[in-house]
Amino acid sequence: MEDNQIEEGEKHRDVEVAPALISVHPSQNSVAVAVGSDLRVHDLLGDGVVSLLDNSGAPSHKDSIRAIRYGANGKLFVSAGDDKVVKIWSAESWQCICTVSSEKRVSAVAISNDGQHVCFADKFGVVWVVDLHGIDGSQASVNKKAAPLLAHYCSIITSLEFSPDGQYVVSADRDFKIRVTIFPKKPLDGAHEIQSFCLGHTEFVSCLVFVITLDYPQGFLVSGSGDSTVRLWDITSGSLLDTCEVDAKAGHLESNGSDEGYSTVTGLCVVPDSTLIAAAIQRQVVSIKGENFIPTSLANSSSTGLLWMVTGVSNLPGFDFPSVSRVKVISGFNKSSPDCLEHEPLVLEDSDIPGGMKLLEKLQGSVKVEEKVFSAAAEAVKTAMCNLLIKKQYSSDKREYRKRTRNDKKIKQ
Amino acid sequence: MLEKESNPTISKSTGLPRKRFYRARAHSNPLSDSHFPVPVSPFHVDFSLHYPQFFPSTGEVSHLKKIQFADIGCGFGGLLISLSTLFPETLMIGMELRDKVTEYVKERILALRVSNLGQYQNISVVRTNSMKYIPNYFEKGQLMKMFFLFPDPHFKEKNHRRRVISPHLLDEYAYVLGVGGIIYTITDVEELGDWMKSCLESHPMFEALAEEELEADPVVKLLSCATEEGQKVARNGGQTFQAVFRRIVPTS
Ligand SMILES: C[S@@+](CC[C@H](N)C(=O)[O-])C[C@H]1O[C@@H](n2cnc3c(N)ncnc32)[C@H](O)[C@@H]1O
């Protein structure tokens, strides 16, 4: 019976573009960008050159990468996506230390704070856990099996986060839900004890991040959503503490003047040592020096005041470029009180970006990206975000057809 | 509202809705997204609309009295109606995926309220997909009893994840059930009975009720005979398989 919506959604995805992703090492030792199946890493400590050591010989990923991240202690890096493979890397040697296969496409990843467990979510809403005990990266890549940890019933999980104290794993989905689960002592037996649900969003939840303040080291959860709000939560009780309507906030920024309703929040980033949060909004076309810039992903390290952004997509239709990306860095997010920044945030010139042109060449694929490619990318990013995040709505004709062709029309009684 | 004269779906002799006007597909696919409203959170449900007698002032969302029993996949509502008079002060709700069936149960309850003044005020029904939206209706630890009577079997292995009792869904049921709360399951499909029992046995937050406890619990007797499905099975002399478990605090 081919009546499963998610399966169908997978089969008939019309646009296969994937938004570019960025992640920064917690001490800004390196920066990683993923565009399509391409994983690019630039080392900021040494001479910049990083070659990924993956003894499989073949490219590390065969299809679009959907999630990348560094572990909190900076030792590990994880990449995963549509090729149903999760790769766990040493963020020092860039040796792939562990490969895990998933039954389904992977939509989100997280690394426990002690670096001993990697979690990943698949397109069916199941979160899996991999135990890394005994893997120190000294031997060549090992294959590991993942165990199911928890599940959101048939909803795509969009984001996974460990709480700062490591006590909880938080998962967000397309059905407006955020689930806070106690991360158990024996994760391979599953995480059964739900601490809370954070309910209040009225559209898909797209991103999660924790803010830690001096008075509240266990941290507050911040979530972004398709309902164009950013919300602040207490995860122990699941209570909603505050809601920020981003349209209103973004109003004073230069916008492209469109009035197409909602501004999907697609990325969140917490500025270290402060209570400042950066939010990426889908509609907001930030015009930076004449370039249309819609960030597809945000990142920063816990040690610097730099906010890294990337925009780009894979497989841009109509262009020869296999995958386009553009990296920008904003400075001036150093220690500051909530409302007044020490300096105005400043978009760095390409040459002022740490790593300079060498980094851009590596992460973007080339230093210069043609303007027209760029505006096309901006459009495609929008489409990709929509397709990725917004629920498939069948036309009423199609729905009727689907109803008629069901094979379970038995009449009760 | 009930318009007895003009409404052919209501039986003239009993004043109750006629079931044949509320026939529906036997099985709905709980995975496909239907188009019914989903409350953003339990605080967004106006229970005064469901239980007007318990919440005299409509509009304000009062949480003084909370729902304690939930009948998941309640079908035509037979269990709720039996429980209603057994626990007249307890609020209970049925959750049903099929639109027509939900409408039938609604009409049935309204009709019972009319013909038995003061009674059946504590039961109601919502149309929802319980596999997705239980946390949207109930707060943590709020429920004392959950019922899963004669759920759809979904025989094929690949459809097992559609079963309403599964290891992952039990996490959510454990969340909405208070400690000491009881989950009741029954089926006439032996394989499903084994499955539900083994899911519950392997879950760290549930333990089986002892034989004496089962005998002492008046609700257990209703499992096989209170619902339409149960009566059908009984008429055909079918065997039933039940599993009744208590929500416990997990060890460690
Ligand atoms: C076989 S009937 C049993 C009905 C009733 N409990 C009885 O014993 O007569 C199963 C019922 O569960 C409902 N159901 C199935 N999946 C559901 C879901 N995900 N949420 C709510 N109801 C569901 C079906 O529509 C059907 O009415």
Coordinates of C-alpha atoms and ligand atoms in Angstrom, one line a residue, chain A residues 412, chain B residues 30 73-75 95-98 128-131 149-150 152 227-229, ligand 1:
Chain A
K412 CA -17.8 -1.1 9.1
Chain B
P30 CA -3.0 7.3 11.1
G73 CA -9.6 5.1 19.4
C74 CA -12.9 5.1 21.2
G75 CA -14.9 4.1 18.1
M95 CA -10.1 10.3 20.9
E96 CA -11.1 9.1 17.5
L97 CA -9.5 9.6 14.1
R98 CA -12.6 9.0 11.9
T128 CA -7.7 13.7 16.5
N129 CA -4.8 11.5 15.6
S130 CA -3.8 10.2 19.1
M131 CA -0.5 8.9 17.7
L149 CA -9.7 -1.4 23.3
F150 CA -9.6 -3.5 20.2
D152 CA -6.6 -1.8 14.6
T227 CA -17.6 -1.4 23.5
E228 CA -19.2 -2.1 20.2
E229 CA -16.1 -4.0 19.0
Ligands
LIG1 C1 -11.3 -1.4 15.8 S1 -11.8 0.1 16.4 C2 -12.2 -0.1 18.1 C3 -13.1 1.0 18.6 C4 -13.5 0.9 20.1 N1 -12.3 1.0 21.0 C5 -14.2 -0.5 20.4 O1 -13.7 -1.3 21.1 O2 -15.3 -0.6 19.9 C6 -10.4 1.1 16.4 C7 -10.7 2.6 16.4 O3 -9.5 3.3 16.6 C8 -9.5 4.4 15.7 N2 -8.1 4.9 15.5 C9 -7.2 4.3 14.7 N3 -6.0 4.9 14.7 C10 -6.3 6.1 15.5 C11 -5.5 7.2 15.9 N4 -4.2 7.3 15.4 N5 -6.0 8.1 16.6 C12 -7.3 8.0 17.0 N6 -8.1 7.0 16.7 C13 -7.6 6.0 16.0 C14 -10.2 3.9 14.5 O4 -10.7 5.0 13.7 C15 -11.3 3.0 15.1 O5 -12.4 3.7 15.3

